[in-house]
One Martini backbone bead per residue (centre of mass of N, CA, C, O) as a GRO file, in nm:
protein
  288
    1MET     BB    1  -3.615   5.808   1.681
    2LEU     BB    2  -3.687   5.568   1.446
    3THR     BB    3  -3.522   5.218   1.392
    4ASN     BB    4  -3.445   4.946   1.220
    5LEU     BB    5  -3.529   4.618   1.251
    6PRO     BB    6  -3.455   4.339   1.229
    7PRO     BB    7  -3.607   4.040   1.123
    8LYS     BB    8  -3.749   3.833   1.272
    9VAL     BB    9  -3.650   3.490   1.382
   10PRO     BB   10  -3.734   3.185   1.364
   11SER     BB   11  -3.788   2.929   1.566
   12ALA     BB   12  -3.685   2.611   1.612
   13GLU     BB   13  -3.826   2.353   1.607
   14PRO     BB   14  -3.908   2.021   1.670
   15VAL     BB   15  -3.892   1.745   1.576
   16LYS     BB   16  -4.095   1.496   1.469
   17GLU     BB   17  -4.146   1.145   1.484
   18ASN     BB   18  -4.281   1.159   1.238
   19ASP     BB   19  -4.093   1.340   1.009
   20LYS     BB   20  -3.885   1.122   1.057
   21GLU     BB   21  -3.992   0.881   0.928
   22SER     BB   22  -4.078   1.058   0.630
   23VAL     BB   23  -3.752   1.123   0.562
   24GLU     BB   24  -3.646   0.865   0.589
   25GLU     BB   25  -3.840   0.707   0.352
   26SER     BB   26  -3.729   0.895   0.120
   27LEU     BB   27  -3.461   0.765   0.113
   28PRO     BB   28  -3.240   0.588  -0.070
   29VAL     BB   29  -3.160   0.265  -0.117
   30VAL     BB   30  -2.807   0.112  -0.045
   31GLU     BB   31  -2.660  -0.129  -0.161
   32PRO     BB   32  -2.448  -0.293  -0.118
   33SER     BB   33  -2.120  -0.366  -0.293
   34THR     BB   34  -1.992  -0.682  -0.435
   35LEU     BB   35  -1.713  -0.528  -0.601
   36THR     BB   36  -1.485  -0.439  -0.408
   37LEU     BB   37  -1.266  -0.692  -0.506
   38GLY     BB   38  -1.311  -0.738  -0.830
   39SER     BB   39  -1.480  -0.970  -0.961
   40SER     BB   40  -1.552  -0.820  -1.269
   41ILE     BB   41  -1.260  -0.873  -1.401
   42GLY     BB   42  -1.242  -1.174  -1.314
   43LYS     BB   43  -1.474  -1.272  -1.531
   44GLN     BB   44  -1.307  -1.173  -1.757
   45GLU     BB   45  -1.073  -1.372  -1.692
   46PRO     BB   46  -0.893  -1.650  -1.703
   47VAL     BB   47  -0.801  -1.916  -1.573
   48VAL     BB   48  -0.528  -2.062  -1.400
   49ASN     BB   49  -0.321  -2.264  -1.491
   50ARG     BB   50  -0.055  -2.451  -1.367
   51ARG     BB   51   0.163  -2.378  -1.645
   52GLU     BB   52   0.152  -2.086  -1.571
   53LEU     BB   53   0.245  -2.055  -1.259
   54TRP     BB   54   0.495  -2.238  -1.339
   55SER     BB   55   0.596  -1.994  -1.524
   56TYR     BB   56   0.593  -1.773  -1.262
   57TYR     BB   57   0.837  -1.931  -1.126
   58LEU     BB   58   1.039  -1.990  -1.342
   59TYR     BB   59   1.111  -1.664  -1.411
   60TYR     BB   60   1.273  -1.610  -1.128
   61ASN     BB   61   1.428  -1.808  -1.100
   62GLY     BB   62   1.584  -1.688  -1.360
   63ASP     BB   63   1.545  -1.351  -1.229
   64ASN     BB   64   1.754  -1.324  -0.994
   65GLY     BB   65   2.033  -1.139  -1.020
   66VAL     BB   66   2.323  -1.354  -1.061
   67GLY     BB   67   2.381  -1.368  -1.343
   68PRO     BB   68   2.537  -1.186  -1.655
   69MET     BB   69   2.538  -0.926  -1.524
   70ASN     BB   70   2.768  -0.940  -1.316
   71TYR     BB   71   2.968  -0.989  -1.517
   72ALA     BB   72   2.935  -0.742  -1.711
   73MET     BB   73   3.052  -0.557  -1.427
   74THR     BB   74   3.346  -0.720  -1.457
   75LEU     BB   75   3.429  -0.677  -1.746
   76PHE     BB   76   3.411  -0.377  -1.800
   77GLN     BB   77   3.624  -0.295  -1.571
   78SER     BB   78   3.858  -0.484  -1.657
   79LEU     BB   79   3.901  -0.367  -1.920
   80ALA     BB   80   3.893  -0.093  -1.896
   81PHE     BB   81   4.137  -0.083  -1.699
   82ALA     BB   82   4.333  -0.199  -1.915
   83ALA     BB   83   4.289   0.016  -2.153
   84GLY     BB   84   4.419   0.216  -1.939
   85TYR     BB   85   4.599   0.496  -1.809
   86ASP     BB   86   4.877   0.650  -1.658
   87PRO     BB   87   4.883   0.956  -1.622
   88VAL     BB   88   5.141   1.013  -1.534
   89LYS     BB   89   5.316   0.807  -1.789
   90GLY     BB   90   5.067   0.820  -1.991
   91PRO     BB   91   5.038   0.682  -2.251
   92GLY     BB   92   5.113   0.344  -2.283
   93SER     BB   93   5.043   0.281  -1.980
   94SER     BB   94   5.011   0.079  -1.718
   95CYS     BB   95   4.783   0.005  -1.428
   96ASN     BB   96   4.943  -0.271  -1.331
   97THR     BB   97   5.179  -0.191  -1.211
   98ASP     BB   98   5.373  -0.170  -0.948
   99ASN     BB   99   5.452   0.179  -0.989
  100ALA     BB  100   5.188   0.289  -1.005
  101SER     BB  101   4.972   0.578  -0.896
  102GLY     BB  102   4.664   0.426  -0.930
  103GLN     BB  103   4.551   0.623  -1.195
  104CYS     BB  104   4.329   0.574  -1.421
  105VAL     BB  105   4.247   0.650  -1.771
  106LEU     BB  106   4.051   0.738  -2.034
  107PRO     BB  107   3.916   0.815  -2.329
  108TRP     BB  108   3.681   1.124  -2.319
  109ALA     BB  109   3.575   1.368  -2.493
  110GLY     BB  110   3.886   1.441  -2.566
  111GLY     BB  111   3.978   1.321  -2.311
  112THR     BB  112   3.957   1.245  -1.983
  113LYS     BB  113   3.935   0.966  -1.742
  114THR     BB  114   3.802   0.760  -1.517
  115VAL     BB  115   3.712   0.456  -1.417
  116SER     BB  116   3.519   0.554  -1.188
  117SER     BB  117   3.353   0.776  -1.362
  118VAL     BB  118   3.236   0.564  -1.592
  119VAL     BB  119   3.077   0.376  -1.431
  120LEU     BB  120   2.910   0.631  -1.293
  121VAL     BB  121   2.777   0.686  -1.578
  122ALA     BB  122   2.654   0.465  -1.666
  123ASN     BB  123   2.483   0.392  -1.452
  124GLY     BB  124   2.309   0.708  -1.434
  125VAL     BB  125   2.193   0.630  -1.717
  126SER     BB  126   2.033   0.407  -1.641
  127PHE     BB  127   1.872   0.506  -1.459
  128ALA     BB  128   1.754   0.741  -1.657
  129VAL     BB  129   1.613   0.548  -1.818
  130MET     BB  130   1.453   0.369  -1.582
  131THR     BB  131   1.268   0.602  -1.538
  132LEU     BB  132   1.149   0.686  -1.829
  133ILE     BB  133   1.030   0.438  -1.850
  134PHE     BB  134   0.836   0.404  -1.615
  135THR     BB  135   0.687   0.676  -1.625
  136THR     BB  136   0.584   0.557  -1.886
  137ILE     BB  137   0.510   0.263  -1.983
  138GLY     BB  138   0.420   0.136  -1.759
  139SER     BB  139   0.139   0.125  -1.699
  140ALA     BB  140   0.116  -0.078  -1.954
  141ALA     BB  141   0.132  -0.320  -1.734
  142ASP     BB  142  -0.214  -0.265  -1.630
  143TYR     BB  143  -0.320  -0.344  -1.977
  144GLY     BB  144  -0.491  -0.601  -2.052
  145THR     BB  145  -0.188  -0.773  -2.248
  146PHE     BB  146   0.036  -0.565  -2.286
  147GLY     BB  147   0.280  -0.659  -2.065
  148ARG     BB  148   0.366  -0.940  -2.162
  149TRP     BB  149   0.499  -0.816  -2.453
  150LEU     BB  150   0.688  -0.654  -2.288
  151LEU     BB  151   0.825  -0.864  -2.146
  152PHE     BB  152   0.907  -1.056  -2.389
  153VAL     BB  153   1.090  -0.794  -2.553
  154ILE     BB  154   1.306  -0.775  -2.309
  155THR     BB  155   1.407  -1.004  -2.231
  156VAL     BB  156   1.530  -1.024  -2.497
  157ILE     BB  157   1.730  -0.818  -2.483
  158CYS     BB  158   1.858  -0.947  -2.240
  159TRP     BB  159   1.959  -1.156  -2.352
  160ALA     BB  160   2.119  -1.064  -2.599
  161ALA     BB  161   2.321  -0.884  -2.433
  162GLN     BB  162   2.430  -1.133  -2.239
  163TYR     BB  163   2.560  -1.260  -2.460
  164SER     BB  164   2.722  -1.129  -2.576
  165THR     BB  165   2.949  -1.077  -2.317
  166MET     BB  166   3.105  -1.337  -2.443
  167SER     BB  167   3.328  -1.192  -2.612
  168LEU     BB  168   3.460  -0.986  -2.436
  169THR     BB  169   3.875  -1.012  -2.477
  170GLU     BB  170   3.912  -0.727  -2.525
  171PRO     BB  171   4.003  -0.432  -2.422
  172SER     BB  172   3.905  -0.247  -2.699
  173ARG     BB  173   3.588  -0.283  -2.609
  174TRP     BB  174   3.463  -0.121  -2.377
  175GLY     BB  175   3.263   0.026  -2.481
  176VAL     BB  176   3.089  -0.196  -2.546
  177ALA     BB  177   3.039  -0.304  -2.257
  178MET     BB  178   2.929  -0.040  -2.149
  179THR     BB  179   2.662  -0.088  -2.343
  180LEU     BB  180   2.560  -0.431  -2.285
  181TYR     BB  181   2.542  -0.360  -1.968
  182MET     BB  182   2.298  -0.152  -1.987
  183ILE     BB  183   2.098  -0.312  -2.138
  184GLY     BB  184   2.110  -0.530  -1.943
  185PHE     BB  185   2.018  -0.320  -1.695
  186ILE     BB  186   1.760  -0.197  -1.797
  187SER     BB  187   1.634  -0.475  -1.906
  188TYR     BB  188   1.631  -0.606  -1.612
  189GLY     BB  189   1.435  -0.397  -1.481
  190ALA     BB  190   1.209  -0.439  -1.653
  191THR     BB  191   1.146  -0.739  -1.561
  192LEU     BB  192   1.061  -0.665  -1.287
  193VAL     BB  193   0.837  -0.462  -1.328
  194PHE     BB  194   0.662  -0.664  -1.509
  195TYR     BB  195   0.666  -0.934  -1.356
  196ALA     BB  196   0.473  -0.732  -1.112
  197ALA     BB  197   0.211  -0.712  -1.227
  198ALA     BB  198   0.129  -0.961  -1.326
  199PHE     BB  199   0.023  -1.055  -1.001
  200PRO     BB  200  -0.242  -1.001  -1.022
  201ARG     BB  201  -0.443  -1.153  -1.193
  202LEU     BB  202  -0.330  -1.402  -1.096
  203ALA     BB  203  -0.414  -1.420  -0.800
  204ARG     BB  204  -0.737  -1.380  -0.894
  205ASN     BB  205  -0.754  -1.673  -1.134
  206THR     BB  206  -0.717  -1.844  -0.973
  207ALA     BB  207  -0.918  -2.135  -0.821
  208HIS     BB  208  -0.935  -2.077  -0.554
  209ALA     BB  209  -1.022  -1.764  -0.635
  210ARG     BB  210  -1.293  -1.835  -0.801
  211GLU     BB  211  -1.413  -1.969  -0.564
  212LEU     BB  212  -1.435  -1.787  -0.305
  213ARG     BB  213  -1.596  -1.583  -0.436
  214GLN     BB  214  -1.887  -1.726  -0.517
  215ARG     BB  215  -1.884  -1.763  -0.235
  216TYR     BB  216  -1.935  -1.462  -0.177
  217GLU     BB  217  -2.149  -1.415  -0.362
  218SER     BB  218  -2.360  -1.651  -0.221
  219GLY     BB  219  -2.320  -1.546   0.093
  220GLU     BB  220  -2.114  -1.810   0.280
  221MET     BB  221  -1.919  -1.521   0.280
  222SER     BB  222  -1.752  -1.295   0.462
  223HIS     BB  223  -1.579  -1.041   0.376
  224GLU     BB  224  -1.347  -1.084   0.544
  225GLU     BB  225  -1.316  -1.387   0.491
  226TYR     BB  226  -1.275  -1.325   0.203
  227ALA     BB  227  -1.008  -1.153   0.246
  228LEU     BB  228  -0.838  -1.365   0.358
  229GLU     BB  229  -0.811  -1.536   0.234
  230GLU     BB  230  -0.707  -1.390  -0.041
  231SER     BB  231  -0.445  -1.293   0.100
  232LEU     BB  232  -0.324  -1.592   0.143
  233GLU     BB  233  -0.269  -1.659  -0.139
  234LYS     BB  234  -0.086  -1.428  -0.247
  235ASN     BB  235   0.088  -1.520  -0.030
  236ARG     BB  236   0.173  -1.780  -0.185
  237ILE     BB  237   0.247  -1.743  -0.452
  238SER     BB  238   0.503  -1.522  -0.330
  239ASN     BB  239   0.645  -1.729  -0.176
  240ILE     BB  240   0.692  -1.924  -0.436
  241SER     BB  241   0.856  -1.697  -0.577
  242THR     BB  242   1.036  -1.643  -0.359
  243THR     BB  243   1.193  -1.892  -0.350
  244HIS     BB  244   1.261  -1.964  -0.686
  245SER     BB  245   1.474  -1.719  -0.668
  246ASN     BB  246   1.675  -1.857  -0.430
  247ILE     BB  247   1.715  -2.110  -0.596
  248GLY     BB  248   1.845  -2.000  -0.827
  249TYR     BB  249   2.047  -1.841  -0.696
  250ILE     BB  250   2.229  -2.069  -0.550
  251GLY     BB  251   2.298  -2.199  -0.802
  252THR     BB  252   2.393  -1.951  -0.998
  253LEU     BB  253   2.655  -1.993  -0.779
  254CYS     BB  254   2.738  -2.284  -0.805
  255ILE     BB  255   2.815  -2.243  -1.143
  256ASN     BB  256   3.039  -2.039  -1.079
  257LEU     BB  257   3.208  -2.160  -0.899
  258SER     BB  258   3.277  -2.445  -1.095
  259VAL     BB  259   3.436  -2.172  -1.288
  260LEU     BB  260   3.632  -2.029  -1.088
  261ILE     BB  261   3.807  -2.202  -0.913
  262PRO     BB  262   3.953  -2.342  -1.154
  263LEU     BB  263   3.957  -2.100  -1.353
  264LYS     BB  264   4.156  -1.847  -1.221
  265ASN     BB  265   4.408  -1.810  -1.432
  266ASP     BB  266   4.170  -1.785  -1.658
  267PRO     BB  267   4.120  -1.471  -1.867
  268LYS     BB  268   3.832  -1.665  -1.955
  269SER     BB  269   3.627  -1.735  -1.689
  270ASP     BB  270   3.385  -1.495  -1.724
  271ASN     BB  271   3.258  -1.632  -1.978
  272TYR     BB  272   3.231  -1.933  -1.910
  273ALA     BB  273   3.028  -1.806  -1.643
  274LEU     BB  274   2.833  -1.664  -1.836
  275LEU     BB  275   2.734  -1.935  -2.016
  276LEU     BB  276   2.634  -2.114  -1.802
  277CYS     BB  277   2.438  -1.906  -1.648
  278ALA     BB  278   2.276  -1.871  -1.887
  279ILE     BB  279   2.155  -2.089  -2.011
  280SER     BB  280   2.018  -2.171  -1.693
  281SER     BB  281   1.852  -1.961  -1.702
  282ARG     BB  282   1.729  -1.942  -1.958
  283TYR     BB  283   1.573  -2.223  -1.918
  284ARG     BB  284   1.397  -2.096  -1.635
  285GLN     BB  285   1.329  -1.904  -1.793
  286ARG     BB  286   0.966  -1.799  -1.906
  287TRP     BB  287   0.666  -1.720  -2.102
  288ASP     BB  288   0.341  -1.790  -2.135
   0.00000   0.00000   0.00000
């Protein structure tokens, strides 16, 4: 009985040298790109001048994190504790008496909530709002010049909220203190994000960075040399800005201590410290 055999597959023949050369000649030649480091982007942007660079440094000098925002938190907790009462003794009692139970509650949503829980709620809601902002409009900081206007608006909001905390002098204003603290905390976190987003545009458009890019594109520098020099330029700007942040940090703390130590028994010492450190921080925190 005959069976159908599968067709015979021809064996692969070795490729001759002449065939290899003809195939290689037919392939298109791709030139290495010289735009791998964002040179086309930099050409469309203005050169950063000295005033703009120092504005970047001084903004971080004022936006150092130990200004009025910290005292807003202190005032919020202090006023909330002063406005609360001992749940063991009932409404009208004080949480500061010697025979207090150690518990302190505030009226909250038709019931009561401890001061510690109220503070945790304020922080939790603040972080939730920051997460929402950063995952929605946060990416806008990387497009065009829109990011600097967002930074400007958020900075003004942060200023207004932190300056307003100087009016918190009565325990009955603990609710206002909570609101101002949350606004200040959220806007301060946003200023850090939009401030950091300006760094790449700034670093690649300094006069030195532009000179390096021109030398690289003209063939005077290799890719490795250009990458190293550009990285050093970015590190230089980052290190100087961080140094100014630390200088502002120490300076603000010294101003705070110059008020808090002599006026330690004054009930409004926190407000005075808020005033001085707010003025000093806002004087340094500028954006051109």
